[in-house]
């Protein structure tokens, strides 16, 4: 009888342990179509690499698994992005969202879907300064720094290179306008002159009118705050063909393998910036990306995507809950000191520490440090086009 009772008790404990494991779905909403569609497959793969790492550890929420569910933000269609995010929550039952990507659709998803439904969003790439002041009920975070910082970095780079007169064109949306404004203010503050500023619409076949207006204003270079898979290359092509400009200043939305493929050495000497660090975590991340065979894994925002997904899962573990109202309070805690530093590939260790009631300082792939209302402090990689390839000059 005693053996029978012991066996029954053991069976009950096993059943209880199995019941306590919680499988979780996380949304991955990025512009799989649209003006940055060449960048997003690698970004999604970065986030899903973190999810696979957590699932394979067997240490998440008493052995629970994490399943990614993709949705298309389009990058530019706010209505489509909001509808896709709504489906993630109502139909798929996701408990958090890694995304969105572009600033305008991110703001729309936040206001119209995430806040009303009480869902956490961590964007790897929405950089508009306007998002810093968005009403988010403590649900919105980002692992890429604001363009208020990128504008200053670009201004500093140009001053150091002796380029003190530029024209500016920007894609006509929240991202483009916010970046153009922050750059202009920073550039003028360091003594630079913006000769002219013109918005451009994506999807046009001909940008000669926009380039003509900017050419008449003059300048030593043309700042193209656009998208690498949309209007940006069209603007550059019109400028090259007309001889208006041969040196371009290219913020993050213009950085990608497609730029090299389209122009090669035609734009040698052009300058770019994209979020990035030379931290220990960045090196580890690149080895993981190569081992996983992620195509274009060295592109923009792949590390930020891994980190965004990791922060959601680690915050859940810290809270002991997949309810956003509980785990949103833990995101800043797991992202920052004090605690044991956690790098890519160490998510199992982090889960163990948190399960035991310990503290972690998630450094991740991008030297994560969240400030203010969930802003990334962030660093930037300065690039130059040399021999038809985007080459890292330094980190800032």
PDB file of C-alpha atoms in Angstrom, residues 45-273:
ATOM      1  CA  UNK A  45      15.491  34.898 -38.479  1.00  0.00           C
ATOM      2  CA  UNK A  46      17.425  36.727 -35.761  1.00  0.00           C
ATOM      3  CA  UNK A  47      14.357  36.923 -33.523  1.00  0.00           C
ATOM      4  CA  UNK A  48      13.441  33.312 -34.222  1.00  0.00           C
ATOM      5  CA  UNK A  49      16.992  32.229 -33.388  1.00  0.00           C
ATOM      6  CA  UNK A  50      16.428  33.545 -29.854  1.00  0.00           C
ATOM      7  CA  UNK A  51      13.076  31.768 -29.617  1.00  0.00           C
ATOM      8  CA  UNK A  52      14.580  28.465 -30.760  1.00  0.00           C
ATOM      9  CA  UNK A  53      17.410  28.847 -28.252  1.00  0.00           C
ATOM     10  CA  UNK A  54      14.919  29.358 -25.409  1.00  0.00           C
ATOM     11  CA  UNK A  55      12.713  26.447 -26.500  1.00  0.00           C
ATOM     12  CA  UNK A  56      15.652  24.063 -26.870  1.00  0.00           C
ATOM     13  CA  UNK A  57      16.906  24.963 -23.389  1.00  0.00           C
ATOM     14  CA  UNK A  58      13.830  23.408 -21.782  1.00  0.00           C
ATOM     15  CA  UNK A  59      14.127  26.009 -19.035  1.00  0.00           C
ATOM     16  CA  UNK A  60      11.447  28.502 -20.078  1.00  0.00           C
ATOM     17  CA  UNK A  61       8.353  28.595 -17.865  1.00  0.00           C
ATOM     18  CA  UNK A  62       8.896  25.079 -16.483  1.00  0.00           C
ATOM     19  CA  UNK A  63       9.692  23.578 -19.877  1.00  0.00           C
ATOM     20  CA  UNK A  64       7.417  25.589 -22.145  1.00  0.00           C
ATOM     21  CA  UNK A  65       8.073  26.167 -25.838  1.00  0.00           C
ATOM     22  CA  UNK A  66       8.059  29.413 -27.780  1.00  0.00           C
ATOM     23  CA  UNK A  67       6.524  29.501 -31.250  1.00  0.00           C
ATOM     24  CA  UNK A  68       7.002  32.465 -33.596  1.00  0.00           C
ATOM     25  CA  UNK A  69       4.066  33.657 -35.699  1.00  0.00           C
ATOM     26  CA  UNK A  70       4.941  35.984 -38.566  1.00  0.00           C
ATOM     27  CA  UNK A  71       2.804  38.826 -39.912  1.00  0.00           C
ATOM     28  CA  UNK A  72       3.459  41.438 -42.601  1.00  0.00           C
ATOM     29  CA  UNK A  73       3.582  45.082 -41.507  1.00  0.00           C
ATOM     30  CA  UNK A  74       4.288  46.203 -45.115  1.00  0.00           C
ATOM     31  CA  UNK A  75       6.414  48.950 -43.461  1.00  0.00           C
ATOM     32  CA  UNK A  76       4.204  51.672 -44.947  1.00  0.00           C
ATOM     33  CA  UNK A  77       0.490  50.716 -44.787  1.00  0.00           C
ATOM     34  CA  UNK A  78      -0.706  51.546 -41.267  1.00  0.00           C
ATOM     35  CA  UNK A  79      -4.118  49.951 -41.796  1.00  0.00           C
ATOM     36  CA  UNK A  80      -2.680  46.696 -43.079  1.00  0.00           C
ATOM     37  CA  UNK A  81      -0.140  46.590 -40.250  1.00  0.00           C
ATOM     38  CA  UNK A  82      -2.803  47.157 -37.596  1.00  0.00           C
ATOM     39  CA  UNK A  83      -5.034  44.463 -39.106  1.00  0.00           C
ATOM     40  CA  UNK A  84      -2.126  42.011 -39.191  1.00  0.00           C
ATOM     41  CA  UNK A  85      -1.270  42.743 -35.567  1.00  0.00           C
ATOM     42  CA  UNK A  86      -4.909  42.336 -34.541  1.00  0.00           C
ATOM     43  CA  UNK A  87      -4.947  38.887 -36.150  1.00  0.00           C
ATOM     44  CA  UNK A  88      -1.802  37.941 -34.257  1.00  0.00           C
ATOM     45  CA  UNK A  89      -3.570  38.679 -30.989  1.00  0.00           C
ATOM     46  CA  UNK A  90      -7.133  37.539 -31.642  1.00  0.00           C
ATOM     47  CA  UNK A  91      -6.592  34.594 -34.000  1.00  0.00           C
ATOM     48  CA  UNK A  92      -3.112  33.389 -33.057  1.00  0.00           C
ATOM     49  CA  UNK A  93      -3.133  34.301 -29.383  1.00  0.00           C
ATOM     50  CA  UNK A  94       0.352  35.801 -29.209  1.00  0.00           C
ATOM     51  CA  UNK A  95       1.512  37.042 -25.808  1.00  0.00           C
ATOM     52  CA  UNK A  96       3.946  39.654 -27.115  1.00  0.00           C
ATOM     53  CA  UNK A  97       5.124  41.233 -30.371  1.00  0.00           C
ATOM     54  CA  UNK A  98       8.644  41.515 -31.725  1.00  0.00           C
ATOM     55  CA  UNK A  99       8.159  44.525 -33.995  1.00  0.00           C
ATOM     56  CA  UNK A 100       7.006  46.382 -35.789  1.00  0.00           C
ATOM     57  CA  UNK A 101       9.779  47.704 -37.987  1.00  0.00           C
ATOM     58  CA  UNK A 102       9.142  51.050 -39.685  1.00  0.00           C
ATOM     59  CA  UNK A 103       8.156  53.946 -37.463  1.00  0.00           C
ATOM     60  CA  UNK A 104       4.795  54.882 -38.956  1.00  0.00           C
ATOM     61  CA  UNK A 105       3.318  51.383 -38.848  1.00  0.00           C
ATOM     62  CA  UNK A 106       4.848  50.811 -35.422  1.00  0.00           C
ATOM     63  CA  UNK A 107       3.042  53.847 -34.064  1.00  0.00           C
ATOM     64  CA  UNK A 108      -0.221  52.678 -35.643  1.00  0.00           C
ATOM     65  CA  UNK A 109       0.064  49.164 -34.224  1.00  0.00           C
ATOM     66  CA  UNK A 110       0.944  50.550 -30.806  1.00  0.00           C
ATOM     67  CA  UNK A 111      -1.957  52.993 -30.631  1.00  0.00           C
ATOM     68  CA  UNK A 112      -4.644  50.908 -32.325  1.00  0.00           C
ATOM     69  CA  UNK A 113      -3.770  47.354 -31.302  1.00  0.00           C
ATOM     70  CA  UNK A 114      -1.122  46.908 -28.613  1.00  0.00           C
ATOM     71  CA  UNK A 115      -2.401  49.473 -26.115  1.00  0.00           C
ATOM     72  CA  UNK A 116      -6.105  48.537 -26.426  1.00  0.00           C
ATOM     73  CA  UNK A 117      -5.224  44.842 -26.064  1.00  0.00           C
ATOM     74  CA  UNK A 118      -2.535  45.308 -23.417  1.00  0.00           C
ATOM     75  CA  UNK A 119       0.223  43.613 -25.463  1.00  0.00           C
ATOM     76  CA  UNK A 120       3.948  44.335 -25.136  1.00  0.00           C
ATOM     77  CA  UNK A 121       5.817  45.427 -28.274  1.00  0.00           C
ATOM     78  CA  UNK A 122       9.577  45.623 -28.625  1.00  0.00           C
ATOM     79  CA  UNK A 123      10.658  47.089 -31.943  1.00  0.00           C
ATOM     80  CA  UNK A 124      14.128  46.341 -33.298  1.00  0.00           C
ATOM     81  CA  UNK A 125      14.140  49.172 -35.819  1.00  0.00           C
ATOM     82  CA  UNK A 126      11.453  51.858 -35.364  1.00  0.00           C
ATOM     83  CA  UNK A 127      13.620  54.913 -34.821  1.00  0.00           C
ATOM     84  CA  UNK A 128      11.356  57.971 -35.096  1.00  0.00           C
ATOM     85  CA  UNK A 129      11.904  60.448 -32.239  1.00  0.00           C
ATOM     86  CA  UNK A 130       8.108  60.863 -32.078  1.00  0.00           C
ATOM     87  CA  UNK A 131       7.792  57.371 -30.598  1.00  0.00           C
ATOM     88  CA  UNK A 132       9.669  58.541 -27.499  1.00  0.00           C
ATOM     89  CA  UNK A 133       6.573  60.419 -26.357  1.00  0.00           C
ATOM     90  CA  UNK A 134       3.918  57.966 -27.538  1.00  0.00           C
ATOM     91  CA  UNK A 135       1.152  57.041 -25.107  1.00  0.00           C
ATOM     92  CA  UNK A 136       2.044  53.410 -24.513  1.00  0.00           C
ATOM     93  CA  UNK A 137       0.909  52.437 -21.003  1.00  0.00           C
ATOM     94  CA  UNK A 138       4.393  51.059 -20.428  1.00  0.00           C
ATOM     95  CA  UNK A 139       3.981  48.489 -23.232  1.00  0.00           C
ATOM     96  CA  UNK A 140       6.428  49.793 -25.858  1.00  0.00           C
ATOM     97  CA  UNK A 141      10.204  49.373 -25.955  1.00  0.00           C
ATOM     98  CA  UNK A 142      12.864  49.410 -28.668  1.00  0.00           C
ATOM     99  CA  UNK A 143      16.323  47.978 -29.062  1.00  0.00           C
ATOM    100  CA  UNK A 144      17.413  50.491 -31.724  1.00  0.00           C
ATOM    101  CA  UNK A 145      18.234  54.072 -30.705  1.00  0.00           C
ATOM    102  CA  UNK A 146      16.086  57.043 -31.697  1.00  0.00           C
ATOM    103  CA  UNK A 147      16.921  59.037 -34.821  1.00  0.00           C
ATOM    104  CA  UNK A 148      17.529  61.992 -32.547  1.00  0.00           C
ATOM    105  CA  UNK A 149      20.837  60.219 -31.930  1.00  0.00           C
ATOM    106  CA  UNK A 150      21.406  59.213 -35.563  1.00  0.00           C
ATOM    107  CA  UNK A 151      20.965  62.799 -36.719  1.00  0.00           C
ATOM    108  CA  UNK A 152      23.748  63.902 -34.386  1.00  0.00           C
ATOM    109  CA  UNK A 153      26.037  61.059 -35.463  1.00  0.00           C
ATOM    110  CA  UNK A 154      25.582  61.906 -39.151  1.00  0.00           C
ATOM    111  CA  UNK A 155      26.255  65.573 -38.463  1.00  0.00           C
ATOM    112  CA  UNK A 156      29.464  64.718 -36.598  1.00  0.00           C
ATOM    113  CA  UNK A 157      30.663  62.394 -39.373  1.00  0.00           C
ATOM    114  CA  UNK A 158      30.144  65.024 -42.057  1.00  0.00           C
ATOM    115  CA  UNK A 159      31.887  67.733 -40.054  1.00  0.00           C
ATOM    116  CA  UNK A 160      34.909  65.468 -39.514  1.00  0.00           C
ATOM    117  CA  UNK A 161      35.065  64.781 -43.258  1.00  0.00           C
ATOM    118  CA  UNK A 162      34.828  68.475 -44.106  1.00  0.00           C
ATOM    119  CA  UNK A 163      31.451  68.170 -45.810  1.00  0.00           C
ATOM    120  CA  UNK A 164      29.623  71.250 -44.549  1.00  0.00           C
ATOM    121  CA  UNK A 165      27.016  71.833 -47.243  1.00  0.00           C
ATOM    122  CA  UNK A 166      24.364  69.254 -48.148  1.00  0.00           C
ATOM    123  CA  UNK A 167      20.928  68.908 -49.680  1.00  0.00           C
ATOM    124  CA  UNK A 168      18.379  66.577 -48.059  1.00  0.00           C
ATOM    125  CA  UNK A 169      15.611  64.383 -49.412  1.00  0.00           C
ATOM    126  CA  UNK A 170      13.476  62.162 -47.213  1.00  0.00           C
ATOM    127  CA  UNK A 171      10.760  59.575 -47.688  1.00  0.00           C
ATOM    128  CA  UNK A 172       7.474  61.274 -46.895  1.00  0.00           C
ATOM    129  CA  UNK A 173       6.524  59.494 -43.661  1.00  0.00           C
ATOM    130  CA  UNK A 174       7.219  59.572 -39.921  1.00  0.00           C
ATOM    131  CA  UNK A 175      10.622  57.956 -40.249  1.00  0.00           C
ATOM    132  CA  UNK A 176      11.873  60.182 -43.050  1.00  0.00           C
ATOM    133  CA  UNK A 177      10.540  63.455 -41.665  1.00  0.00           C
ATOM    134  CA  UNK A 178      11.753  62.756 -38.129  1.00  0.00           C
ATOM    135  CA  UNK A 179      15.237  61.837 -39.308  1.00  0.00           C
ATOM    136  CA  UNK A 180      15.485  64.809 -41.677  1.00  0.00           C
ATOM    137  CA  UNK A 181      14.471  67.189 -38.908  1.00  0.00           C
ATOM    138  CA  UNK A 182      16.874  65.740 -36.343  1.00  0.00           C
ATOM    139  CA  UNK A 183      19.766  65.714 -38.833  1.00  0.00           C
ATOM    140  CA  UNK A 184      19.109  69.283 -39.982  1.00  0.00           C
ATOM    141  CA  UNK A 185      19.050  70.607 -36.424  1.00  0.00           C
ATOM    142  CA  UNK A 186      22.232  68.745 -35.497  1.00  0.00           C
ATOM    143  CA  UNK A 187      24.073  69.674 -38.708  1.00  0.00           C
ATOM    144  CA  UNK A 188      23.292  73.355 -38.395  1.00  0.00           C
ATOM    145  CA  UNK A 189      24.357  73.235 -34.740  1.00  0.00           C
ATOM    146  CA  UNK A 190      27.867  72.091 -35.804  1.00  0.00           C
ATOM    147  CA  UNK A 191      28.082  74.838 -38.431  1.00  0.00           C
ATOM    148  CA  UNK A 192      26.764  72.955 -41.455  1.00  0.00           C
ATOM    149  CA  UNK A 193      24.420  74.302 -44.098  1.00  0.00           C
ATOM    150  CA  UNK A 194      21.367  72.487 -45.498  1.00  0.00           C
ATOM    151  CA  UNK A 195      20.869  74.058 -48.911  1.00  0.00           C
ATOM    152  CA  UNK A 196      17.461  72.534 -49.593  1.00  0.00           C
ATOM    153  CA  UNK A 197      15.066  69.883 -48.330  1.00  0.00           C
ATOM    154  CA  UNK A 198      12.562  67.928 -50.432  1.00  0.00           C
ATOM    155  CA  UNK A 199      10.269  65.030 -49.551  1.00  0.00           C
ATOM    156  CA  UNK A 200       9.942  62.154 -52.013  1.00  0.00           C
ATOM    157  CA  UNK A 201       7.163  59.603 -52.405  1.00  0.00           C
ATOM    158  CA  UNK A 202       8.092  55.952 -52.655  1.00  0.00           C
ATOM    159  CA  UNK A 203       7.172  53.885 -55.682  1.00  0.00           C
ATOM    160  CA  UNK A 204       7.736  56.499 -58.382  1.00  0.00           C
ATOM    161  CA  UNK A 205       9.411  55.651 -61.655  1.00  0.00           C
ATOM    162  CA  UNK A 206      11.160  59.011 -62.013  1.00  0.00           C
ATOM    163  CA  UNK A 207      12.725  61.265 -59.387  1.00  0.00           C
ATOM    164  CA  UNK A 208      14.308  63.796 -61.748  1.00  0.00           C
ATOM    165  CA  UNK A 209      12.035  66.624 -60.545  1.00  0.00           C
ATOM    166  CA  UNK A 210      13.032  66.159 -56.904  1.00  0.00           C
ATOM    167  CA  UNK A 211      16.697  65.858 -57.781  1.00  0.00           C
ATOM    168  CA  UNK A 212      16.506  68.889 -60.080  1.00  0.00           C
ATOM    169  CA  UNK A 213      15.155  71.057 -57.272  1.00  0.00           C
ATOM    170  CA  UNK A 214      17.908  69.903 -54.931  1.00  0.00           C
ATOM    171  CA  UNK A 215      20.614  70.302 -57.557  1.00  0.00           C
ATOM    172  CA  UNK A 216      19.670  73.936 -58.074  1.00  0.00           C
ATOM    173  CA  UNK A 217      20.100  74.486 -54.329  1.00  0.00           C
ATOM    174  CA  UNK A 218      23.597  72.955 -54.483  1.00  0.00           C
ATOM    175  CA  UNK A 219      25.639  71.134 -51.859  1.00  0.00           C
ATOM    176  CA  UNK A 220      28.655  68.878 -51.552  1.00  0.00           C
ATOM    177  CA  UNK A 221      26.532  65.774 -50.987  1.00  0.00           C
ATOM    178  CA  UNK A 222      22.944  64.565 -50.980  1.00  0.00           C
ATOM    179  CA  UNK A 223      21.436  63.088 -47.815  1.00  0.00           C
ATOM    180  CA  UNK A 224      18.935  60.377 -48.803  1.00  0.00           C
ATOM    181  CA  UNK A 225      16.746  59.485 -45.826  1.00  0.00           C
ATOM    182  CA  UNK A 226      14.803  56.797 -47.642  1.00  0.00           C
ATOM    183  CA  UNK A 227      14.407  53.043 -48.067  1.00  0.00           C
ATOM    184  CA  UNK A 228      16.824  50.721 -49.807  1.00  0.00           C
ATOM    185  CA  UNK A 229      14.057  48.789 -51.609  1.00  0.00           C
ATOM    186  CA  UNK A 230      11.978  51.773 -52.657  1.00  0.00           C
ATOM    187  CA  UNK A 231      12.434  55.440 -53.565  1.00  0.00           C
ATOM    188  CA  UNK A 232      15.960  55.879 -52.219  1.00  0.00           C
ATOM    189  CA  UNK A 233      17.762  54.082 -55.056  1.00  0.00           C
ATOM    190  CA  UNK A 234      15.580  55.914 -57.585  1.00  0.00           C
ATOM    191  CA  UNK A 235      16.706  59.246 -56.153  1.00  0.00           C
ATOM    192  CA  UNK A 236      20.358  58.178 -56.294  1.00  0.00           C
ATOM    193  CA  UNK A 237      20.010  56.952 -59.876  1.00  0.00           C
ATOM    194  CA  UNK A 238      18.428  60.244 -60.971  1.00  0.00           C
ATOM    195  CA  UNK A 239      21.212  62.182 -59.257  1.00  0.00           C
ATOM    196  CA  UNK A 240      23.945  60.102 -60.909  1.00  0.00           C
ATOM    197  CA  UNK A 241      22.373  60.216 -64.349  1.00  0.00           C
ATOM    198  CA  UNK A 242      21.970  63.991 -64.220  1.00  0.00           C
ATOM    199  CA  UNK A 243      25.372  64.602 -62.654  1.00  0.00           C
ATOM    200  CA  UNK A 244      23.718  66.540 -59.845  1.00  0.00           C
ATOM    201  CA  UNK A 245      25.449  64.634 -57.024  1.00  0.00           C
ATOM    202  CA  UNK A 246      27.992  61.829 -56.841  1.00  0.00           C
ATOM    203  CA  UNK A 247      28.404  61.590 -53.058  1.00  0.00           C
ATOM    204  CA  UNK A 248      25.529  60.437 -50.878  1.00  0.00           C
ATOM    205  CA  UNK A 249      24.852  60.353 -47.150  1.00  0.00           C
ATOM    206  CA  UNK A 250      22.874  57.232 -46.324  1.00  0.00           C
ATOM    207  CA  UNK A 251      21.117  56.675 -42.993  1.00  0.00           C
ATOM    208  CA  UNK A 252      20.005  53.259 -41.733  1.00  0.00           C
ATOM    209  CA  UNK A 253      17.005  52.744 -44.018  1.00  0.00           C
ATOM    210  CA  UNK A 254      19.333  52.870 -47.021  1.00  0.00           C
ATOM    211  CA  UNK A 255      21.868  50.359 -45.727  1.00  0.00           C
ATOM    212  CA  UNK A 256      21.673  46.833 -47.102  1.00  0.00           C
ATOM    213  CA  UNK A 257      23.123  44.377 -49.595  1.00  0.00           C
ATOM    214  CA  UNK A 258      20.718  45.697 -52.243  1.00  0.00           C
ATOM    215  CA  UNK A 259      22.589  49.021 -52.206  1.00  0.00           C
ATOM    216  CA  UNK A 260      25.849  47.302 -53.156  1.00  0.00           C
ATOM    217  CA  UNK A 261      24.122  45.188 -55.799  1.00  0.00           C
ATOM    218  CA  UNK A 262      22.417  48.185 -57.396  1.00  0.00           C
ATOM    219  CA  UNK A 263      25.263  50.702 -57.479  1.00  0.00           C
ATOM    220  CA  UNK A 264      28.578  49.043 -56.693  1.00  0.00           C
ATOM    221  CA  UNK A 265      31.467  51.470 -57.064  1.00  0.00           C
ATOM    222  CA  UNK A 266      29.280  54.118 -58.718  1.00  0.00           C
ATOM    223  CA  UNK A 267      28.763  55.631 -55.287  1.00  0.00           C
ATOM    224  CA  UNK A 268      32.213  55.031 -53.803  1.00  0.00           C
ATOM    225  CA  UNK A 269      32.979  57.630 -51.160  1.00  0.00           C
ATOM    226  CA  UNK A 270      29.395  57.781 -49.966  1.00  0.00           C
ATOM    227  CA  UNK A 271      28.833  57.669 -46.208  1.00  0.00           C
ATOM    228  CA  UNK A 272      26.357  55.699 -44.131  1.00  0.00           C
ATOM    229  CA  UNK A 273      25.292  55.028 -40.564  1.00  0.00           C
TER     230      UNK A 273
END
